[in-house]
Amino acid sequence: MFNPEFLTTDNSDGQAGNSLIQYLQDQSPDTLQRVAKSASSDIQDIIRHNVQGLLGVLPGEHFEVKVTANRDNLANMLASAMMTGYFLRQMEQRKELEETLFADDQMAMEADDELNL
């Protein structure tokens, strides 16, 4: 389940806030949950692998792994993972479109071949 609390950041350093994080904070938890669930298992696997690569992965059965991060860094990593997810979803849709168009072209060529017989 997506936890919108991860998006809470301290902005005490006087810098302007991150507009993407602000946008995400303005969304309802239901909207964020629905978007998170819409990702295919392939996209989820890629993002999981990416986040594990960022954090470092040691087998839990042999090591007691603890990761410490402040809210800002965690929020930035979450925003990065979300943007990666949007990019991957666009590429997945492009792949599906290309596959559909290729299949339609193949069917059209087969129909032309049958008409020429």
Tab-separated table of N, CA, C and O in Angstrom:
chain	number	residue	atom	x	y	z
A	1	MET	N	0.849	-1.187	0.000
A	1	MET	CA	0.000	0.000	0.000
A	1	MET	C	0.889	1.243	0.000
A	1	MET	O	1.900	1.309	0.677
A	2	PHE	N	0.483	2.228	-0.749
A	2	PHE	CA	1.230	3.477	-0.838
A	2	PHE	C	0.962	4.319	0.400
A	2	PHE	O	-0.172	4.496	0.814
A	3	ASN	N	2.016	4.828	1.026
A	3	ASN	CA	1.887	5.635	2.230
A	3	ASN	C	2.234	7.084	1.911
A	3	ASN	O	3.401	7.412	1.733
A	4	PRO	N	1.222	7.986	1.834
A	4	PRO	CA	1.504	9.380	1.496
A	4	PRO	C	2.332	10.108	2.544
A	4	PRO	O	2.868	11.167	2.282
A	5	GLU	N	2.491	9.552	3.748
A	5	GLU	CA	3.329	10.167	4.773
A	5	GLU	C	4.776	10.278	4.317
A	5	GLU	O	5.517	11.137	4.769
A	6	PHE	N	5.209	9.405	3.390
A	6	PHE	CA	6.576	9.461	2.893
A	6	PHE	C	6.841	10.754	2.138
A	6	PHE	O	7.981	11.121	1.924
A	7	LEU	N	5.790	11.424	1.723
A	7	LEU	CA	5.956	12.641	0.937
A	7	LEU	C	6.127	13.880	1.793
A	7	LEU	O	6.391	14.949	1.280
A	8	THR	N	5.990	13.744	3.097
A	8	THR	CA	6.126	14.888	3.989
A	8	THR	C	7.593	15.268	4.089
A	8	THR	O	8.433	14.434	4.389
A	9	THR	N	7.890	16.528	3.790
A	9	THR	CA	9.284	16.981	3.850
A	9	THR	C	9.383	18.217	4.729
A	9	THR	O	8.442	18.982	4.867
A	10	ASP	N	10.556	18.367	5.310
A	10	ASP	CA	10.855	19.586	6.069
A	10	ASP	C	11.496	20.561	5.106
A	10	ASP	O	12.453	20.237	4.430
A	11	ASN	N	10.966	21.778	5.072
A	11	ASN	CA	11.490	22.774	4.144
A	11	ASN	C	12.062	23.943	4.932
A	11	ASN	O	11.824	25.082	4.617
A	12	SER	N	12.836	23.610	5.961
A	12	SER	CA	13.342	24.645	6.853
A	12	SER	C	14.605	25.323	6.335
A	12	SER	O	15.081	26.270	6.930
A	13	ASP	N	15.152	24.853	5.208
A	13	ASP	CA	16.394	25.435	4.710
A	13	ASP	C	16.168	26.677	3.858
A	13	ASP	O	17.104	27.236	3.316
A	14	GLY	N	14.931	27.109	3.700
A	14	GLY	CA	14.629	28.335	2.976
A	14	GLY	C	14.524	28.172	1.470
A	14	GLY	O	14.206	29.119	0.768
A	15	GLN	N	14.787	26.969	0.939
A	15	GLN	CA	14.683	26.745	-0.495
A	15	GLN	C	13.226	26.544	-0.891
A	15	GLN	O	12.390	26.137	-0.095
A	16	ALA	N	12.954	26.862	-2.158
A	16	ALA	CA	11.606	26.649	-2.675
A	16	ALA	C	11.295	25.162	-2.662
A	16	ALA	O	12.173	24.332	-2.875
A	17	GLY	N	10.031	24.823	-2.400
A	17	GLY	CA	9.625	23.427	-2.339
A	17	GLY	C	9.649	22.757	-3.698
A	17	GLY	O	9.620	23.405	-4.737
A	18	ASN	N	9.717	21.446	-3.689
A	18	ASN	CA	9.679	20.640	-4.893
A	18	ASN	C	8.236	20.593	-5.381
A	18	ASN	O	7.348	20.100	-4.680
A	19	SER	N	7.979	21.078	-6.588
A	19	SER	CA	6.597	21.168	-7.076
A	19	SER	C	5.978	19.796	-7.303
A	19	SER	O	4.775	19.622	-7.131
A	20	LEU	N	6.787	18.785	-7.673
A	20	LEU	CA	6.242	17.439	-7.850
A	20	LEU	C	5.791	16.875	-6.510
A	20	LEU	O	4.693	16.326	-6.399
A	21	ILE	N	6.626	17.041	-5.480
A	21	ILE	CA	6.242	16.545	-4.161
A	21	ILE	C	5.000	17.284	-3.663
A	21	ILE	O	4.093	16.675	-3.098
A	22	GLN	N	4.929	18.593	-3.902
A	22	GLN	CA	3.744	19.355	-3.501
A	22	GLN	C	2.498	18.827	-4.217
A	22	GLN	O	1.448	18.661	-3.614
A	23	TYR	N	2.623	18.552	-5.511
A	23	TYR	CA	1.503	18.000	-6.285
A	23	TYR	C	1.063	16.653	-5.707
A	23	TYR	O	-0.127	16.401	-5.534
A	24	LEU	N	2.045	15.800	-5.391
A	24	LEU	CA	1.724	14.487	-4.833
A	24	LEU	C	1.050	14.622	-3.468
A	24	LEU	O	0.118	13.880	-3.154
A	25	GLN	N	1.509	15.583	-2.663
A	25	GLN	CA	0.896	15.806	-1.355
A	25	GLN	C	-0.553	16.261	-1.487
A	25	GLN	O	-1.370	15.989	-0.613
A	26	ASP	N	-0.874	16.957	-2.573
A	26	ASP	CA	-2.236	17.455	-2.784
A	26	ASP	C	-3.207	16.377	-3.249
A	26	ASP	O	-4.415	16.600	-3.259
A	27	GLN	N	-2.681	15.217	-3.657
A	27	GLN	CA	-3.540	14.144	-4.154
A	27	GLN	C	-4.133	13.357	-2.986
A	27	GLN	O	-3.514	13.228	-1.933
A	28	SER	N	-5.299	12.798	-3.217
A	28	SER	CA	-5.912	11.971	-2.171
A	28	SER	C	-5.191	10.631	-2.111
A	28	SER	O	-4.665	10.153	-3.127
A	29	PRO	N	-5.155	10.008	-0.934
A	29	PRO	CA	-4.525	8.685	-0.825
A	29	PRO	C	-5.159	7.667	-1.781
A	29	PRO	O	-4.468	6.805	-2.305
A	30	ASP	N	-6.472	7.776	-2.018
A	30	ASP	CA	-7.137	6.853	-2.945
A	30	ASP	C	-6.591	6.999	-4.364
A	30	ASP	O	-6.388	6.007	-5.062
A	31	THR	N	-6.361	8.225	-4.793
A	31	THR	CA	-5.807	8.466	-6.133
A	31	THR	C	-4.414	7.872	-6.245
A	31	THR	O	-4.090	7.186	-7.220
A	32	LEU	N	-3.578	8.122	-5.253
A	32	LEU	CA	-2.213	7.593	-5.273
A	32	LEU	C	-2.222	6.066	-5.248
A	32	LEU	O	-1.436	5.422	-5.955
A	33	GLN	N	-3.112	5.486	-4.469
A	33	GLN	CA	-3.208	4.026	-4.394
A	33	GLN	C	-3.647	3.448	-5.732
A	33	GLN	O	-3.106	2.449	-6.199
A	34	ARG	N	-4.610	4.088	-6.389
A	34	ARG	CA	-5.113	3.620	-7.687
A	34	ARG	C	-4.010	3.681	-8.745
A	34	ARG	O	-3.843	2.753	-9.531
A	35	VAL	N	-3.237	4.763	-8.746
A	35	VAL	CA	-2.139	4.893	-9.703
A	35	VAL	C	-1.077	3.834	-9.430
A	35	VAL	O	-0.567	3.198	-10.359
A	36	ALA	N	-0.750	3.609	-8.168
A	36	ALA	CA	0.262	2.613	-7.815
A	36	ALA	C	-0.164	1.211	-8.246
A	36	ALA	O	0.646	0.429	-8.729
A	37	LYS	N	-1.446	0.902	-8.100
A	37	LYS	CA	-1.944	-0.429	-8.476
A	37	LYS	C	-2.012	-0.618	-9.984
A	37	LYS	O	-2.052	-1.751	-10.458
A	38	SER	N	-2.009	0.464	-10.754
A	38	SER	CA	-2.162	0.345	-12.202
A	38	SER	C	-0.881	-0.104	-12.897
A	38	SER	O	-0.901	-0.475	-14.066
A	39	ALA	N	0.239	-0.096	-12.193
A	39	ALA	CA	1.514	-0.509	-12.791
A	39	ALA	C	1.534	-2.023	-12.964
A	39	ALA	O	1.111	-2.773	-12.079
A	40	SER	N	2.025	-2.476	-14.103
A	40	SER	CA	2.117	-3.911	-14.365
A	40	SER	C	3.176	-4.538	-13.465
A	40	SER	O	4.025	-3.854	-12.892
A	41	SER	N	3.152	-5.845	-13.372
A	41	SER	CA	4.144	-6.536	-12.542
A	41	SER	C	5.551	-6.346	-13.108
A	41	SER	O	6.520	-6.291	-12.343
A	42	ASP	N	5.686	-6.224	-14.428
A	42	ASP	CA	7.001	-5.968	-15.022
A	42	ASP	C	7.558	-4.630	-14.555
A	42	ASP	O	8.738	-4.523	-14.200
A	43	ILE	N	6.716	-3.601	-14.561
A	43	ILE	CA	7.146	-2.274	-14.108
A	43	ILE	C	7.486	-2.306	-12.623
A	43	ILE	O	8.504	-1.762	-12.194
A	44	GLN	N	6.665	-2.970	-11.830
A	44	GLN	CA	6.935	-3.069	-10.402
A	44	GLN	C	8.264	-3.764	-10.141
A	44	GLN	O	9.030	-3.347	-9.272
A	45	ASP	N	8.565	-4.812	-10.920
A	45	ASP	CA	9.838	-5.522	-10.760
A	45	ASP	C	11.025	-4.619	-11.079
A	45	ASP	O	12.034	-4.619	-10.366
A	46	ILE	N	10.915	-3.832	-12.161
A	46	ILE	CA	12.008	-2.935	-12.543
A	46	ILE	C	12.234	-1.878	-11.472
A	46	ILE	O	13.370	-1.591	-11.085
A	47	ILE	N	11.149	-1.296	-10.966
A	47	ILE	CA	11.279	-0.267	-9.932
A	47	ILE	C	11.836	-0.876	-8.646
A	47	ILE	O	12.705	-0.287	-7.996
A	48	ARG	N	11.369	-2.051	-8.279
A	48	ARG	CA	11.882	-2.729	-7.082
A	48	ARG	C	13.389	-2.959	-7.220
A	48	ARG	O	14.163	-2.670	-6.302
A	49	HIS	N	13.813	-3.428	-8.380
A	49	HIS	CA	15.242	-3.666	-8.633
A	49	HIS	C	16.025	-2.348	-8.558
A	49	HIS	O	17.127	-2.300	-7.992
A	50	ASN	N	15.463	-1.284	-9.121
A	50	ASN	CA	16.114	0.025	-9.100
A	50	ASN	C	16.273	0.541	-7.670
A	50	ASN	O	17.356	0.997	-7.277
A	51	VAL	N	15.219	0.462	-6.878
A	51	VAL	CA	15.284	0.943	-5.488
A	51	VAL	C	16.249	0.089	-4.684
A	51	VAL	O	17.048	0.620	-3.892
A	52	GLN	N	16.230	-1.224	-4.899
A	52	GLN	CA	17.174	-2.093	-4.194
A	52	GLN	C	18.608	-1.744	-4.572
A	52	GLN	O	19.502	-1.769	-3.728
A	53	GLY	N	18.815	-1.400	-5.827
A	53	GLY	CA	20.147	-0.983	-6.251
A	53	GLY	C	20.579	0.307	-5.583
A	53	GLY	O	21.753	0.476	-5.233
A	54	LEU	N	19.635	1.230	-5.397
A	54	LEU	CA	19.956	2.488	-4.724
A	54	LEU	C	20.273	2.274	-3.244
A	54	LEU	O	21.166	2.907	-2.685
A	55	LEU	N	19.528	1.388	-2.614
A	55	LEU	CA	19.700	1.156	-1.183
A	55	LEU	C	20.812	0.163	-0.880
A	55	LEU	O	21.377	0.174	0.211
A	56	GLY	N	21.078	-0.699	-1.820
A	56	GLY	CA	22.018	-1.798	-1.575
A	56	GLY	C	21.247	-2.958	-0.994
A	56	GLY	O	20.392	-2.788	-0.131
A	57	VAL	N	21.538	-4.136	-1.496
A	57	VAL	CA	20.773	-5.303	-1.068
A	57	VAL	C	21.726	-6.370	-0.539
A	57	VAL	O	22.663	-6.774	-1.216
A	58	LEU	N	21.498	-6.768	0.677
A	58	LEU	CA	22.193	-7.898	1.257
A	58	LEU	C	21.127	-8.902	1.688
A	58	LEU	O	20.048	-8.515	2.132
A	59	PRO	N	21.425	-10.173	1.550
A	59	PRO	CA	20.411	-11.167	1.941
A	59	PRO	C	20.055	-11.047	3.412
A	59	PRO	O	20.935	-11.039	4.275
A	60	GLY	N	18.765	-10.930	3.692
A	60	GLY	CA	18.283	-10.742	5.057
A	60	GLY	C	18.567	-11.909	5.972
A	60	GLY	O	18.694	-11.729	7.186
A	61	GLU	N	18.707	-13.124	5.412
A	61	GLU	CA	18.946	-14.285	6.268
A	61	GLU	C	20.375	-14.322	6.813
A	61	GLU	O	20.651	-14.999	7.789
A	62	HIS	N	21.288	-13.588	6.193
A	62	HIS	CA	22.680	-13.594	6.643
A	62	HIS	C	23.118	-12.272	7.275
A	62	HIS	O	24.156	-12.220	7.924
A	63	PHE	N	22.362	-11.214	7.044
A	63	PHE	CA	22.750	-9.893	7.519
A	63	PHE	C	21.562	-9.206	8.164
A	63	PHE	O	20.424	-9.396	7.755
A	64	GLU	N	21.847	-8.384	9.159
A	64	GLU	CA	20.804	-7.540	9.724
A	64	GLU	C	20.969	-6.165	9.077
A	64	GLU	O	21.826	-5.381	9.451
A	65	VAL	N	20.136	-5.915	8.054
A	65	VAL	CA	20.278	-4.721	7.235
A	65	VAL	C	19.371	-3.621	7.779
A	65	VAL	O	18.183	-3.843	8.009
A	66	LYS	N	19.954	-2.436	7.986
A	66	LYS	CA	19.184	-1.266	8.393
A	66	LYS	C	19.582	-0.118	7.489
A	66	LYS	O	20.761	0.120	7.254
A	67	VAL	N	18.581	0.590	6.979
A	67	VAL	CA	18.829	1.737	6.118
A	67	VAL	C	18.299	2.965	6.834
A	67	VAL	O	17.170	2.966	7.322
A	68	THR	N	19.123	3.999	6.917
A	68	THR	CA	18.716	5.242	7.556
A	68	THR	C	18.710	6.355	6.519
A	68	THR	O	19.657	6.491	5.741
A	69	ALA	N	17.616	7.097	6.484
A	69	ALA	CA	17.514	8.223	5.551
A	69	ALA	C	16.617	9.274	6.178
A	69	ALA	O	15.702	8.950	6.931
A	70	ASN	N	16.881	10.535	5.840
A	70	ASN	CA	15.972	11.573	6.331
A	70	ASN	C	14.770	11.662	5.392
A	70	ASN	O	14.760	11.070	4.306
A	71	ARG	N	13.756	12.362	5.794
A	71	ARG	CA	12.514	12.438	5.014
A	71	ARG	C	12.728	13.018	3.626
A	71	ARG	O	12.150	12.561	2.658
A	72	ASP	N	13.560	14.045	3.530
A	72	ASP	CA	13.785	14.671	2.222
A	72	ASP	C	14.410	13.695	1.240
A	72	ASP	O	13.984	13.599	0.095
A	73	ASN	N	15.442	12.972	1.687
A	73	ASN	CA	16.083	12.005	0.796
A	73	ASN	C	15.131	10.875	0.431
A	73	ASN	O	15.101	10.417	-0.716
A	74	LEU	N	14.352	10.420	1.388
A	74	LEU	CA	13.386	9.363	1.121
A	74	LEU	C	12.307	9.848	0.160
A	74	LEU	O	11.915	9.136	-0.770
A	75	ALA	N	11.848	11.074	0.349
A	75	ALA	CA	10.840	11.646	-0.554
A	75	ALA	C	11.401	11.799	-1.962
A	75	ALA	O	10.705	11.520	-2.945
A	76	ASN	N	12.656	12.217	-2.063
A	76	ASN	CA	13.279	12.337	-3.390
A	76	ASN	C	13.403	10.982	-4.066
A	76	ASN	O	13.174	10.847	-5.269
A	77	MET	N	13.769	9.956	-3.299
A	77	MET	CA	13.875	8.619	-3.878
A	77	MET	C	12.502	8.116	-4.315
A	77	MET	O	12.362	7.516	-5.384
A	78	LEU	N	11.475	8.385	-3.520
A	78	LEU	CA	10.122	7.984	-3.884
A	78	LEU	C	9.661	8.702	-5.147
A	78	LEU	O	9.109	8.087	-6.059
A	79	ALA	N	9.918	10.004	-5.225
A	79	ALA	CA	9.548	10.763	-6.426
A	79	ALA	C	10.283	10.228	-7.649
A	79	ALA	O	9.705	10.097	-8.731
A	80	SER	N	11.549	9.885	-7.478
A	80	SER	CA	12.330	9.309	-8.575
A	80	SER	C	11.734	7.982	-9.026
A	80	SER	O	11.601	7.721	-10.225
A	81	ALA	N	11.375	7.144	-8.070
A	81	ALA	CA	10.774	5.852	-8.410
A	81	ALA	C	9.444	6.048	-9.136
A	81	ALA	O	9.135	5.326	-10.096
A	82	MET	N	8.670	7.036	-8.713
A	82	MET	CA	7.387	7.295	-9.370
A	82	MET	C	7.595	7.789	-10.800
A	82	MET	O	6.906	7.345	-11.727
A	83	MET	N	8.553	8.691	-10.995
A	83	MET	CA	8.823	9.184	-12.345
A	83	MET	C	9.344	8.061	-13.230
A	83	MET	O	8.988	7.961	-14.405
A	84	THR	N	10.174	7.192	-12.660
A	84	THR	CA	10.635	6.024	-13.403
A	84	THR	C	9.450	5.164	-13.793
A	84	THR	O	9.375	4.662	-14.919
A	85	GLY	N	8.512	5.014	-12.886
A	85	GLY	CA	7.307	4.234	-13.171
A	85	GLY	C	6.492	4.831	-14.308
A	85	GLY	O	6.030	4.104	-15.199
A	86	TYR	N	6.318	6.149	-14.299
A	86	TYR	CA	5.578	6.796	-15.387
A	86	TYR	C	6.293	6.605	-16.722
A	86	TYR	O	5.681	6.298	-17.736
A	87	PHE	N	7.622	6.768	-16.714
A	87	PHE	CA	8.401	6.571	-17.936
A	87	PHE	C	8.258	5.132	-18.428
A	87	PHE	O	8.018	4.893	-19.622
A	88	LEU	N	8.413	4.167	-17.513
A	88	LEU	CA	8.308	2.764	-17.908
A	88	LEU	C	6.922	2.440	-18.439
A	88	LEU	O	6.771	1.682	-19.397
A	89	ARG	N	5.890	3.028	-17.836
A	89	ARG	CA	4.523	2.775	-18.317
A	89	ARG	C	4.353	3.331	-19.725
A	89	ARG	O	3.728	2.689	-20.584
A	90	GLN	N	4.909	4.503	-19.995
A	90	GLN	CA	4.826	5.058	-21.348
A	90	GLN	C	5.532	4.141	-22.347
A	90	GLN	O	5.034	3.906	-23.448
A	91	MET	N	6.689	3.628	-21.964
A	91	MET	CA	7.420	2.730	-22.858
A	91	MET	C	6.662	1.413	-23.040
A	91	MET	O	6.648	0.850	-24.133
A	92	GLU	N	6.032	0.933	-21.992
A	92	GLU	CA	5.239	-0.289	-22.094
A	92	GLU	C	4.063	-0.079	-23.046
A	92	GLU	O	3.773	-0.932	-23.890
A	93	GLN	N	3.401	1.081	-22.936
A	93	GLN	CA	2.292	1.377	-23.841
A	93	GLN	C	2.780	1.503	-25.277
A	93	GLN	O	2.126	1.034	-26.203
A	94	ARG	N	3.948	2.105	-25.470
A	94	ARG	CA	4.514	2.231	-26.821
A	94	ARG	C	4.796	0.845	-27.406
A	94	ARG	O	4.514	0.577	-28.567
A	95	LYS	N	5.377	-0.033	-26.590
A	95	LYS	CA	5.666	-1.404	-27.024
A	95	LYS	C	4.376	-2.114	-27.424
A	95	LYS	O	4.317	-2.769	-28.472
A	96	GLU	N	3.344	-1.985	-26.582
A	96	GLU	CA	2.056	-2.616	-26.886
A	96	GLU	C	1.470	-2.074	-28.179
A	96	GLU	O	0.929	-2.828	-28.992
A	97	LEU	N	1.587	-0.768	-28.389
A	97	LEU	CA	1.086	-0.151	-29.612
A	97	LEU	C	1.848	-0.668	-30.826
A	97	LEU	O	1.239	-1.027	-31.845
A	98	GLU	N	3.174	-0.721	-30.724
A	98	GLU	CA	3.978	-1.235	-31.834
A	98	GLU	C	3.628	-2.691	-32.136
A	98	GLU	O	3.532	-3.078	-33.302
A	99	GLU	N	3.447	-3.484	-31.084
A	99	GLU	CA	3.078	-4.888	-31.290
A	99	GLU	C	1.717	-5.000	-31.965
A	99	GLU	O	1.519	-5.826	-32.855
A	100	THR	N	0.779	-4.159	-31.563
A	100	THR	CA	-0.551	-4.171	-32.166
A	100	THR	C	-0.486	-3.747	-33.622
A	100	THR	O	-1.086	-4.386	-34.493
A	101	LEU	N	0.264	-2.676	-33.897
A	101	LEU	CA	0.390	-2.211	-35.275
A	101	LEU	C	1.096	-3.250	-36.141
A	101	LEU	O	0.716	-3.479	-37.287
A	102	PHE	N	2.122	-3.885	-35.609
A	102	PHE	CA	2.844	-4.915	-36.350
A	102	PHE	C	1.912	-6.086	-36.647
A	102	PHE	O	1.912	-6.622	-37.754
A	103	ALA	N	1.112	-6.481	-35.647
A	103	ALA	CA	0.167	-7.581	-35.844
A	103	ALA	C	-0.860	-7.200	-36.906
A	103	ALA	O	-1.216	-8.024	-37.756
A	104	ASP	N	-1.342	-5.957	-36.898
A	104	ASP	CA	-2.300	-5.504	-37.904
A	104	ASP	C	-1.666	-5.504	-39.294
A	104	ASP	O	-2.296	-5.882	-40.269
A	105	ASP	N	-0.408	-5.084	-39.393
A	105	ASP	CA	0.304	-5.109	-40.673
A	105	ASP	C	0.447	-6.535	-41.173
A	105	ASP	O	0.269	-6.809	-42.357
A	106	GLN	N	0.773	-7.456	-40.277
A	106	GLN	CA	0.913	-8.862	-40.660
A	106	GLN	C	-0.412	-9.401	-41.166
A	106	GLN	O	-0.455	-10.098	-42.174
A	107	MET	N	-1.524	-9.058	-40.478
A	107	MET	CA	-2.842	-9.521	-40.911
A	107	MET	C	-3.198	-8.914	-42.262
A	107	MET	O	-3.751	-9.584	-43.128
A	108	ALA	N	-2.849	-7.654	-42.451
A	108	ALA	CA	-3.141	-6.997	-43.728
A	108	ALA	C	-2.355	-7.650	-44.859
A	108	ALA	O	-2.881	-7.874	-45.952
A	109	MET	N	-1.083	-7.981	-44.606
A	109	MET	CA	-0.269	-8.633	-45.635
A	109	MET	C	-0.799	-10.021	-45.946
A	109	MET	O	-0.846	-10.438	-47.097
A	110	GLU	N	-1.239	-10.757	-44.919
A	110	GLU	CA	-1.792	-12.089	-45.139
A	110	GLU	C	-3.093	-12.004	-45.927
A	110	GLU	O	-3.340	-12.815	-46.817
A	111	ALA	N	-3.912	-10.994	-45.642
A	111	ALA	CA	-5.162	-10.823	-46.385
A	111	ALA	C	-4.864	-10.484	-47.834
A	111	ALA	O	-5.523	-10.988	-48.773
A	112	ASP	N	-3.869	-9.625	-48.094
A	112	ASP	CA	-3.478	-9.287	-49.478
A	112	ASP	C	-2.987	-10.516	-50.209
A	112	ASP	O	-3.295	-10.722	-51.389
A	113	ASP	N	-2.200	-11.354	-49.525
A	113	ASP	CA	-1.692	-12.584	-50.150
A	113	ASP	C	-2.834	-13.514	-50.531
A	113	ASP	O	-2.817	-14.126	-51.594
A	114	GLU	N	-3.844	-13.617	-49.667
A	114	GLU	CA	-4.992	-14.486	-49.951
A	114	GLU	C	-5.788	-13.949	-51.138
A	114	GLU	O	-6.280	-14.719	-51.967
A	115	LEU	N	-5.909	-12.622	-51.264
A	115	LEU	CA	-6.653	-12.031	-52.377
A	115	LEU	C	-5.911	-12.226	-53.689
A	115	LEU	O	-6.534	-12.319	-54.760
A	116	ASN	N	-4.604	-12.301	-53.662
A	116	ASN	CA	-3.800	-12.446	-54.882
A	116	ASN	C	-3.767	-13.887	-55.368
A	116	ASN	O	-3.257	-14.157	-56.441
A	117	LEU	N	-4.272	-14.822	-54.578
A	117	LEU	CA	-4.264	-16.223	-55.011
A	117	LEU	C	-5.277	-16.441	-56.033
A	117	LEU	O	-5.897	-16.487	-56.784
